[in-house]
Tab-separated table of C-alpha atoms in Angstrom:
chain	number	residue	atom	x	y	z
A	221	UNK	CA	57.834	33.961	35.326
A	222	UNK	CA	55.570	35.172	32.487
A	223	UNK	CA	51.604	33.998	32.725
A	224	UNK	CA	49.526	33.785	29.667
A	225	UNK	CA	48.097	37.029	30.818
A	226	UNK	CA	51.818	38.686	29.946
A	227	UNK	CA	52.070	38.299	26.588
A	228	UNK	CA	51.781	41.526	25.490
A	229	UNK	CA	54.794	43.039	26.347
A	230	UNK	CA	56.921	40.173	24.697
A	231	UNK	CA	54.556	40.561	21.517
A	232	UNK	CA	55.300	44.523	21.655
A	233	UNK	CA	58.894	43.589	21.545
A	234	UNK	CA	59.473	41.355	19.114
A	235	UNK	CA	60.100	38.337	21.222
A	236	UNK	CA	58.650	34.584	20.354
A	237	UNK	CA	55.189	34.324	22.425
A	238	UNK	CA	55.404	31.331	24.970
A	239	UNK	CA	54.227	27.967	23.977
A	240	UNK	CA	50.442	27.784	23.759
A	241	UNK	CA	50.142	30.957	21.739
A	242	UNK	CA	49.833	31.713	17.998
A	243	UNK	CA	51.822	33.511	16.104
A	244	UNK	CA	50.150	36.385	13.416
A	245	UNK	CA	51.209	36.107	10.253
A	246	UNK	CA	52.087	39.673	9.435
A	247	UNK	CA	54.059	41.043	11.759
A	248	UNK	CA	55.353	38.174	13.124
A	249	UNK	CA	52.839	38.280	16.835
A	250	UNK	CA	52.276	35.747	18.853
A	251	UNK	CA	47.617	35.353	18.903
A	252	UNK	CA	46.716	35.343	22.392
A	253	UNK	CA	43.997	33.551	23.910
A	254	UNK	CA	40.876	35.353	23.486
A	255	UNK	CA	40.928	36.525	27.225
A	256	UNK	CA	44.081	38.724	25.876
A	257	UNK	CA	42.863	40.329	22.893
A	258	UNK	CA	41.731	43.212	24.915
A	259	UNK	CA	45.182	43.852	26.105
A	260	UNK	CA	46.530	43.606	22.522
A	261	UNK	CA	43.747	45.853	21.155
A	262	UNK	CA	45.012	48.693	23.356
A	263	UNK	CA	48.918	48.206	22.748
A	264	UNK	CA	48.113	49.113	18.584
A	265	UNK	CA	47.723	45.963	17.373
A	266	UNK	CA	44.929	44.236	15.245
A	267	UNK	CA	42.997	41.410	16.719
A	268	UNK	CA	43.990	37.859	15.575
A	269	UNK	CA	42.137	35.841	13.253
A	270	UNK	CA	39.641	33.267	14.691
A	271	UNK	CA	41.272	29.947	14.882
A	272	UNK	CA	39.916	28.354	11.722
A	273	UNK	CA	42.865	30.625	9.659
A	274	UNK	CA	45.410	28.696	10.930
A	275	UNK	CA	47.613	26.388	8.964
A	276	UNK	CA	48.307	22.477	9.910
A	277	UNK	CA	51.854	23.979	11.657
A	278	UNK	CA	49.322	26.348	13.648
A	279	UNK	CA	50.955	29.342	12.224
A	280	UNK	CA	48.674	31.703	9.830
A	281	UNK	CA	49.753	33.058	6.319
A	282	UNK	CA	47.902	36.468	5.055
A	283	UNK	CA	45.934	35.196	2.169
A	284	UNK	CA	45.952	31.933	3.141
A	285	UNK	CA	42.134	29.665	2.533
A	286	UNK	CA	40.152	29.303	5.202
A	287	UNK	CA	40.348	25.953	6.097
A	288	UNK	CA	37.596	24.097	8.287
A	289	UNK	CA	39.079	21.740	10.880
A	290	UNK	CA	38.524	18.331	10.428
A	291	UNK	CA	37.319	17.590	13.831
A	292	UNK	CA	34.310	20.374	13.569
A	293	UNK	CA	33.170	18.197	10.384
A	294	UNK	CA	33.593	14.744	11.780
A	295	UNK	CA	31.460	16.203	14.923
A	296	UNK	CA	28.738	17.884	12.711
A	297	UNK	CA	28.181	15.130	10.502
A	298	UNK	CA	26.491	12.829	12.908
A	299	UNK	CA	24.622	15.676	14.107
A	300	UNK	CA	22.841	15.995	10.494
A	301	UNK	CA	22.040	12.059	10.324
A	302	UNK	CA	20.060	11.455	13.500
A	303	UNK	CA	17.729	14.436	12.697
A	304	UNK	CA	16.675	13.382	9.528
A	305	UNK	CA	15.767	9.590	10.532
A	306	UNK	CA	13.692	11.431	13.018
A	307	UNK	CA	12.520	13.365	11.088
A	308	UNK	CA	11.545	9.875	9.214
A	309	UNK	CA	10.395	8.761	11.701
A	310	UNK	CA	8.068	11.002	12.695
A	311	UNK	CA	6.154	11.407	8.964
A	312	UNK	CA	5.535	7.533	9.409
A	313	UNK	CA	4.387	7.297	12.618
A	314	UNK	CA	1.832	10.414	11.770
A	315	UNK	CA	1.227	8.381	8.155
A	316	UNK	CA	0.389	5.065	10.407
A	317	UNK	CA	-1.658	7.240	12.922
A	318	UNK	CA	-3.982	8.996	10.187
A	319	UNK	CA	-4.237	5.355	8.480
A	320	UNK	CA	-5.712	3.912	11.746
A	321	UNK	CA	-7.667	6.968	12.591
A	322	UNK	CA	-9.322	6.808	9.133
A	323	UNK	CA	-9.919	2.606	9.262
A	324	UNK	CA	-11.729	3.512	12.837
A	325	UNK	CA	-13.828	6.099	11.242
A	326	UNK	CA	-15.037	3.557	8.475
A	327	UNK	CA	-15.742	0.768	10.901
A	328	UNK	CA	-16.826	2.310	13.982
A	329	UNK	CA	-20.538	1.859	12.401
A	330	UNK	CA	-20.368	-1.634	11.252
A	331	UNK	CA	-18.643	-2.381	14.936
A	332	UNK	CA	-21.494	-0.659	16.769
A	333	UNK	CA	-24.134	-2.455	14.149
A	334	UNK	CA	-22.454	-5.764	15.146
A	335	UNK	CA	-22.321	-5.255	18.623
A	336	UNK	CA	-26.136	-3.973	18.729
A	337	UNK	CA	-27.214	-7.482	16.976
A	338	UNK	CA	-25.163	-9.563	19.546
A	339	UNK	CA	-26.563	-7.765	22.317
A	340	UNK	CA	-30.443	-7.390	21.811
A	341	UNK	CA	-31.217	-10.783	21.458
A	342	UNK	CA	-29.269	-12.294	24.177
A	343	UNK	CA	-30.887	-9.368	26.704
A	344	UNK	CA	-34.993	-9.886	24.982
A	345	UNK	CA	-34.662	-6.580	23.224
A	346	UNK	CA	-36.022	-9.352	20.411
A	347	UNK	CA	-36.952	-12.403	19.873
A	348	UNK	CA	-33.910	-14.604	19.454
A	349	UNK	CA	-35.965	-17.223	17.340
A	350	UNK	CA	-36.541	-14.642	14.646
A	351	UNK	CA	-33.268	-12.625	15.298
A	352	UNK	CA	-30.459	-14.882	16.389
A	353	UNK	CA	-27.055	-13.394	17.984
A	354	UNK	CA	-24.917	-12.353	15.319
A	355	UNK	CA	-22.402	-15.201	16.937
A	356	UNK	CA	-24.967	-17.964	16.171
A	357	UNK	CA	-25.471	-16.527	12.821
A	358	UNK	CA	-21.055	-16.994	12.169
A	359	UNK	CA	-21.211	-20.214	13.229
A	360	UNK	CA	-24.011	-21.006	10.488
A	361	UNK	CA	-22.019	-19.559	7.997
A	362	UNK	CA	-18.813	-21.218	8.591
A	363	UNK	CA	-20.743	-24.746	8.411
A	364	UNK	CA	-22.531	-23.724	5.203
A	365	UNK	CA	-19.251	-23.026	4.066
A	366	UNK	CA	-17.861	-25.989	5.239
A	367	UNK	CA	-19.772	-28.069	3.530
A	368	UNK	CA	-19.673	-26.709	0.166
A	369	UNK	CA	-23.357	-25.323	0.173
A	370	UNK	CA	-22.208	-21.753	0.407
A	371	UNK	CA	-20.132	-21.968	-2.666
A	372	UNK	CA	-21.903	-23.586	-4.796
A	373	UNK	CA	-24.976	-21.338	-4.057
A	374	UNK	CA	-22.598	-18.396	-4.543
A	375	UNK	CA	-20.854	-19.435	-7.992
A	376	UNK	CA	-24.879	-20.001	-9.287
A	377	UNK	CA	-25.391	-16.303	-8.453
A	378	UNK	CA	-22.192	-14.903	-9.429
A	379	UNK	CA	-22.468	-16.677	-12.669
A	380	UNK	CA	-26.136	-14.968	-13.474
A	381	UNK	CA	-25.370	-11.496	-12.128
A	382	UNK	CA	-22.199	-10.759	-13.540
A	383	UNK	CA	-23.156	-12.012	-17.064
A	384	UNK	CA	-26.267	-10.237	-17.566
A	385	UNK	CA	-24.488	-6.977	-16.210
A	386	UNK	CA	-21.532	-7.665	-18.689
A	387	UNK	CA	-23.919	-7.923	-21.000
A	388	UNK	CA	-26.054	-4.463	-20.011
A	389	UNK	CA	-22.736	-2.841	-20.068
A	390	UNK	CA	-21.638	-3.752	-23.352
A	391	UNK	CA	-25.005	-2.596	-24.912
A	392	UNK	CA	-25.691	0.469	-22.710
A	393	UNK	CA	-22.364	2.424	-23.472
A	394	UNK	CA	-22.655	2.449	-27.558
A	395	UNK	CA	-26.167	3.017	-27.383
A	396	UNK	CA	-25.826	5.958	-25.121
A	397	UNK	CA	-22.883	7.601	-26.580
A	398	UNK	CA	-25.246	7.285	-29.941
A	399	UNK	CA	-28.342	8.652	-28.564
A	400	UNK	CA	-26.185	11.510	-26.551
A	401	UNK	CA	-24.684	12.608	-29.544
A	402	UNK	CA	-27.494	12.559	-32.160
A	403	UNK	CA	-30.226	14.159	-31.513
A	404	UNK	CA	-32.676	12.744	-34.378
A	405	UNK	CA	-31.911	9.895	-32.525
A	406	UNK	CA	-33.023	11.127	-28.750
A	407	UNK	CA	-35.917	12.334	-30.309
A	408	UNK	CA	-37.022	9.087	-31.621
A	409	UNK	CA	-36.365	6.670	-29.345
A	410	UNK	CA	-36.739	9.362	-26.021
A	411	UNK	CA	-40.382	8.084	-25.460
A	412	UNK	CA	-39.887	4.664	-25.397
A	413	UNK	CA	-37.041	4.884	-23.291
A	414	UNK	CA	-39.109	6.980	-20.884
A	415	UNK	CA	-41.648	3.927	-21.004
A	416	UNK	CA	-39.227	1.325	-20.146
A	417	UNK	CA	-37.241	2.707	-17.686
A	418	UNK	CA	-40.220	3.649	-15.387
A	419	UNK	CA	-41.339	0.159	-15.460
A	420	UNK	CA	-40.097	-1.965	-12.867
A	421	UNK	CA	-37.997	-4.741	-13.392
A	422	UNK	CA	-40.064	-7.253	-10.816
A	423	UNK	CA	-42.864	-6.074	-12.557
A	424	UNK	CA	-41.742	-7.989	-15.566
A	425	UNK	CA	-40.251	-11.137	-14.286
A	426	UNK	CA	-43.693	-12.747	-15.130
A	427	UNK	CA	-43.317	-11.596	-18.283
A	428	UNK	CA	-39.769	-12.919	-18.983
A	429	UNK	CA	-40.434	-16.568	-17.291
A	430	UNK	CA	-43.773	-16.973	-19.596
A	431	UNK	CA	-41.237	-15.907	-23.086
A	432	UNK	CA	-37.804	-17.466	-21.887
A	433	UNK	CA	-38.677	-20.337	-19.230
A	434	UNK	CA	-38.116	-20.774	-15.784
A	435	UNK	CA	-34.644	-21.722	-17.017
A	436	UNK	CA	-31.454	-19.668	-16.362
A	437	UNK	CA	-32.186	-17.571	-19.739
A	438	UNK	CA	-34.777	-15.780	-18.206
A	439	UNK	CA	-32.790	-15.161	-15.433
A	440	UNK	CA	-29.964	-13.367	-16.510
A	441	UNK	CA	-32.202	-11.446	-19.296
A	442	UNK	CA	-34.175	-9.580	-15.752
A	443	UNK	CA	-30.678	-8.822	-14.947
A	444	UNK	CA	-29.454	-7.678	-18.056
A	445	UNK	CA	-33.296	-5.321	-18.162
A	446	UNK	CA	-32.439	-3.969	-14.669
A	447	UNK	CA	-29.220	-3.195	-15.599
A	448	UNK	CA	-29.350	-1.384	-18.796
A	449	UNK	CA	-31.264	1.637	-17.673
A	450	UNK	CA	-28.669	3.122	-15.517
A	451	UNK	CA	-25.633	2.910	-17.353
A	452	UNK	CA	-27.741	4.027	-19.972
A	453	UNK	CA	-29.500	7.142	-18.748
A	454	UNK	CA	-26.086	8.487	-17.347
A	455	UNK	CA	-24.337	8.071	-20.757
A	456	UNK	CA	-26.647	9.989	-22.699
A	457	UNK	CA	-26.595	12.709	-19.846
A	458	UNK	CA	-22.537	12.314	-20.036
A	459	UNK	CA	-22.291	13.089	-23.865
A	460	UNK	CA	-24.913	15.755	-23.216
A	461	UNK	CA	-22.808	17.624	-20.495
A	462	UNK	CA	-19.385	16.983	-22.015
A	463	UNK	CA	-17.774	20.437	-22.033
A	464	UNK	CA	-18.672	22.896	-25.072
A	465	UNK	CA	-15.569	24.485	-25.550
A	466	UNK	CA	-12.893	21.075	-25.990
A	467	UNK	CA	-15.390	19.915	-28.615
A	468	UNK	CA	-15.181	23.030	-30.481
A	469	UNK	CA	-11.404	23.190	-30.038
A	470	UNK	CA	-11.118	19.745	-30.779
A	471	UNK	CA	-12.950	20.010	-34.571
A	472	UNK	CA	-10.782	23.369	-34.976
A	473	UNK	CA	-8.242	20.823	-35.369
A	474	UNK	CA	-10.154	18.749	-37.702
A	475	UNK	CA	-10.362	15.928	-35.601
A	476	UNK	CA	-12.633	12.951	-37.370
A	477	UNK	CA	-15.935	11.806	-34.857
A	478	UNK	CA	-14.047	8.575	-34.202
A	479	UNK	CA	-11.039	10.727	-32.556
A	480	UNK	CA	-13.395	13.471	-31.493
A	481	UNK	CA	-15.018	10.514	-28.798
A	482	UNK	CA	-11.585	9.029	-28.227
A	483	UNK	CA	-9.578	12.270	-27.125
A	484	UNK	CA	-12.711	14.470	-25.868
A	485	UNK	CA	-15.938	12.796	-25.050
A	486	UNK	CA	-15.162	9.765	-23.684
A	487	UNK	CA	-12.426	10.606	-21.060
A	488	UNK	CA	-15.164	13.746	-20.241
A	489	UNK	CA	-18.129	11.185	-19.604
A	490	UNK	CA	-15.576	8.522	-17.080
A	491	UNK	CA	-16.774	9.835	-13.728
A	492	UNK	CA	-20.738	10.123	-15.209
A	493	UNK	CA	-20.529	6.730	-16.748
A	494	UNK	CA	-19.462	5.088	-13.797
A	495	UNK	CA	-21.757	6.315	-11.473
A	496	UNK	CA	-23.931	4.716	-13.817
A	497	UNK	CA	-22.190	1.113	-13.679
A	498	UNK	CA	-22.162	0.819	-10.013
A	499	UNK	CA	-25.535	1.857	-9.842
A	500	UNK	CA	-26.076	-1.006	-12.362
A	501	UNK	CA	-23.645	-3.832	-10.027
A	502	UNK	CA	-25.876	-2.889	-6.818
A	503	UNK	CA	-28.893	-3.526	-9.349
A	504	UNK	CA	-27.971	-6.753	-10.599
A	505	UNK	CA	-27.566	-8.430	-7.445
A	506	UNK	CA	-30.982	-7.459	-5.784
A	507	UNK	CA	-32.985	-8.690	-9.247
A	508	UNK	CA	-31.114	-11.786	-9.148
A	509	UNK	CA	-32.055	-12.825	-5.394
A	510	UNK	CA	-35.511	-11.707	-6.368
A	511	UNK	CA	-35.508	-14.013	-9.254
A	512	UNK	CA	-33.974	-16.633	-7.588
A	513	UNK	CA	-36.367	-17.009	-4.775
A	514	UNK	CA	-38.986	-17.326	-7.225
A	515	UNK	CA	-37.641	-20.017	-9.516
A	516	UNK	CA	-34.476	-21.649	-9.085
A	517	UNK	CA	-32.228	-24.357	-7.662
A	518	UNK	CA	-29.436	-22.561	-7.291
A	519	UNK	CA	-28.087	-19.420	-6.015
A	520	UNK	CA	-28.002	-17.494	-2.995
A	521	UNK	CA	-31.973	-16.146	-3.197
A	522	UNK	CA	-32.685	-19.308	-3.214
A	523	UNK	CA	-30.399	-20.168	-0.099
A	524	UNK	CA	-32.192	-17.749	1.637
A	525	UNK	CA	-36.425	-18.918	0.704
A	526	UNK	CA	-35.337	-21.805	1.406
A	527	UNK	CA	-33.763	-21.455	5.106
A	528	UNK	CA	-36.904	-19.720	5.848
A	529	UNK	CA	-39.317	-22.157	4.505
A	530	UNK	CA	-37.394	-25.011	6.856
A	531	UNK	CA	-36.985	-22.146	9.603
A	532	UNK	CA	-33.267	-22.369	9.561
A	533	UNK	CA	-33.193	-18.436	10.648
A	534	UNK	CA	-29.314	-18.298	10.865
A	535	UNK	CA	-28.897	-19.932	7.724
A	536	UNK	CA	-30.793	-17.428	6.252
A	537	UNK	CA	-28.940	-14.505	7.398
A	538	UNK	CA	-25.726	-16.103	6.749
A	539	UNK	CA	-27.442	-15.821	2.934
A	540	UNK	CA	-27.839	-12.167	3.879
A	541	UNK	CA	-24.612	-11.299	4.992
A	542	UNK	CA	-23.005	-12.932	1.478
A	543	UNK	CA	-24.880	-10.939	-0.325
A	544	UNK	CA	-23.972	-7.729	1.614
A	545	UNK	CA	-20.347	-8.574	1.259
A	546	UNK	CA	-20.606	-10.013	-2.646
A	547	UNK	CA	-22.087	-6.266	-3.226
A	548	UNK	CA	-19.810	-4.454	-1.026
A	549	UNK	CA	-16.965	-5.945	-2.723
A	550	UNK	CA	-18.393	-5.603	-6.218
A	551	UNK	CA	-18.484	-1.749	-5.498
A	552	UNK	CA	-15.256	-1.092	-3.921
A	553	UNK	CA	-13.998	-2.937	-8.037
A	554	UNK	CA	-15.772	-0.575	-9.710
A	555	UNK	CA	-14.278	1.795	-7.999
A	556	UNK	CA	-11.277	0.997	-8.320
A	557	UNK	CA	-11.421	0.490	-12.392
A	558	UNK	CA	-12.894	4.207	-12.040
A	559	UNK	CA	-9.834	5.811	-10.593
A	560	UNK	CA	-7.242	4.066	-12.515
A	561	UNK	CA	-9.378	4.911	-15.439
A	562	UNK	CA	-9.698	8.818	-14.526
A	563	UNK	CA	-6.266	9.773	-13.245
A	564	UNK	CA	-6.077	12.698	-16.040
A	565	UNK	CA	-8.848	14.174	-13.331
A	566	UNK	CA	-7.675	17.319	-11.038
A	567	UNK	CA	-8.319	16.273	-7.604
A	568	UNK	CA	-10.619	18.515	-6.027
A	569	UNK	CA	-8.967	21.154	-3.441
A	570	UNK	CA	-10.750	20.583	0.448
């Protein structure tokens, strides 16, 4: 009886190969298992063909594609799939990870500010009558809130801020892109606007309630005072820095003045002129309170004189903290209207 080691000699002679083998296409062999190729090697013979040459019958034609088996694919396919929804996986879980790791960053601060208020008060670090626990201080807001005092304090001051700072920006921008530009111009009105802007806006407030009232005019004209001088100033030093060689290249191509601040000196003077405007929104809201505790009805400043004139100390902060947030908020606006407004901007390389 013939093993599947004893092959060979039946191959040698001619004869069909047991069952189990495959036969070579050429001269008609039977392929041995790959234990027996040795065997074969030394009887003459060439070395069969790796299994993936044989046909669906299982025996091999010379010439014949190579084929892959069906079972090889059907096993490597779901080998592909799993590691790319790791894969997946993994760049979101590292996306989340960096998210949280930056939000703890931010906050870690403002946590440990938080925690510091709660803290010294309740342990005589200070006086809780003049510095309440931050908790005593939430529940204050939430009733001013509540009741409807909060909001309507907050609308009043919203309404003045934002209007005389629309109003700063809308005359600031023009006038600075002139004065930039033309220097006849900067030389005229330079010492006057050296003048102005070194006089602080407090310092007129006198001033404005004796020529506009005590009225809400007068208001919203400090804010629109505070507020001109830096979106001002960093427009004229915008225009003055825009870059040399895109306006030359831009009146090679005989671009009109109107175009010329359209394509070139505008889109250069974004990231200047904004640092101006939130200077400007951080501005507004600190002249406003100011004014407001001297002569209004209305408003948050006045939220706040007036807690402390009654001694409502929580009250007061609870003023405080809105006006924190109002600016906070303000700021994170601006800069967001900066970004979408500068995305022709390079990011800068780390």
């Amino acid at each position: 009886m013939t093993t599947g080691t004893d092959t060979t000699p039946l191959a040698a002679g001619g004869h069909t190969a047991p069952a189990g083998t495959t036969t070579s296409g050429a001269a008609g062999l039977t392929a041995p298992a790959p234990a027996e190729t040795t065997v074969l090697a030394a009887a003459g013979h060439p070395s069969p063909a790796p299994a993936d040459t044989t046909t669906a019958g299982g025996t091999a034609r010379a010439g014949a594609p190579v084929l892959t088996s069906p079972a090889r694919a059907a096993v490597a396919a779901p080998a592909a799939a799993p590691a790319s929804v790791s894969t997946r996986t993994r760049s979101g879980a590292l996306a989340v990870a960096r998210g949280l790791k930056a939000v703890a960053v931010r906050t870690a601060a403002l946590l440990a500010l938080t925690a510091l208020w709660e803290i010294a008060p309740r342990v005589g670090l200070v006086d809780a009558t003049f510095l309440p626990p931050v908790s005593e201080v939430a529940v204050a807001w939430w009733e001013l809130a509540g009741d409807g005092q909060l909001a309507d304090h907050t609308q009043a001051s919203l309404i003045r801020s934002f209007g005389g700072f629309a109003i700063a920006v809308a005359v600031a921008i023009p006038l600075g892109l002139l004065i930039g530009w033309y220097r006849p111009l900067a030389d005229l009105l330079g010492p006057l606007l050296e003048v102005f802007r070194n006089t602080a806006a407090l310092a007129l407030l006198p001033v404005f309630v004796l020529l506009l009232g005590i009225g809400e005019t007068s208001k919203v004209s400090i804010v629109v005072y505070a507020c001109l001088w830096p979106v001002l100033l960093n427009t004229i030093s915008a225009v003055r820095n825009a870059d040399p060689t895109l306006i030359r290249l831009a009146r090679s191509m005989d671009l009109s003045t109107p175009r010329l601040f359209q394509k070139v000196i505008l889109p250069a003077s974004v990231p200047a002129i904004f640092t101006g405007i939130r200077l400007a929104g951080a501005v507004s809201i600190l002249v406003l309170v100011a004014a407001e505790m001297i002569g209004a009805k209305a408003g948050l400043g006045y939220l706040i004189n007036a807690s402390q004139f009654n001694f409502a100390i929580p009250q007061m902060y609870a003023g405080i903290i809105t006006i924190s947030a109002i600016g906070v908020a303000f700021n994170q606006l601006l800069v967001t209207a900066e970004r979408r407004l500068s995305l022709w901007r390079v990011p800068s390389s780390s």
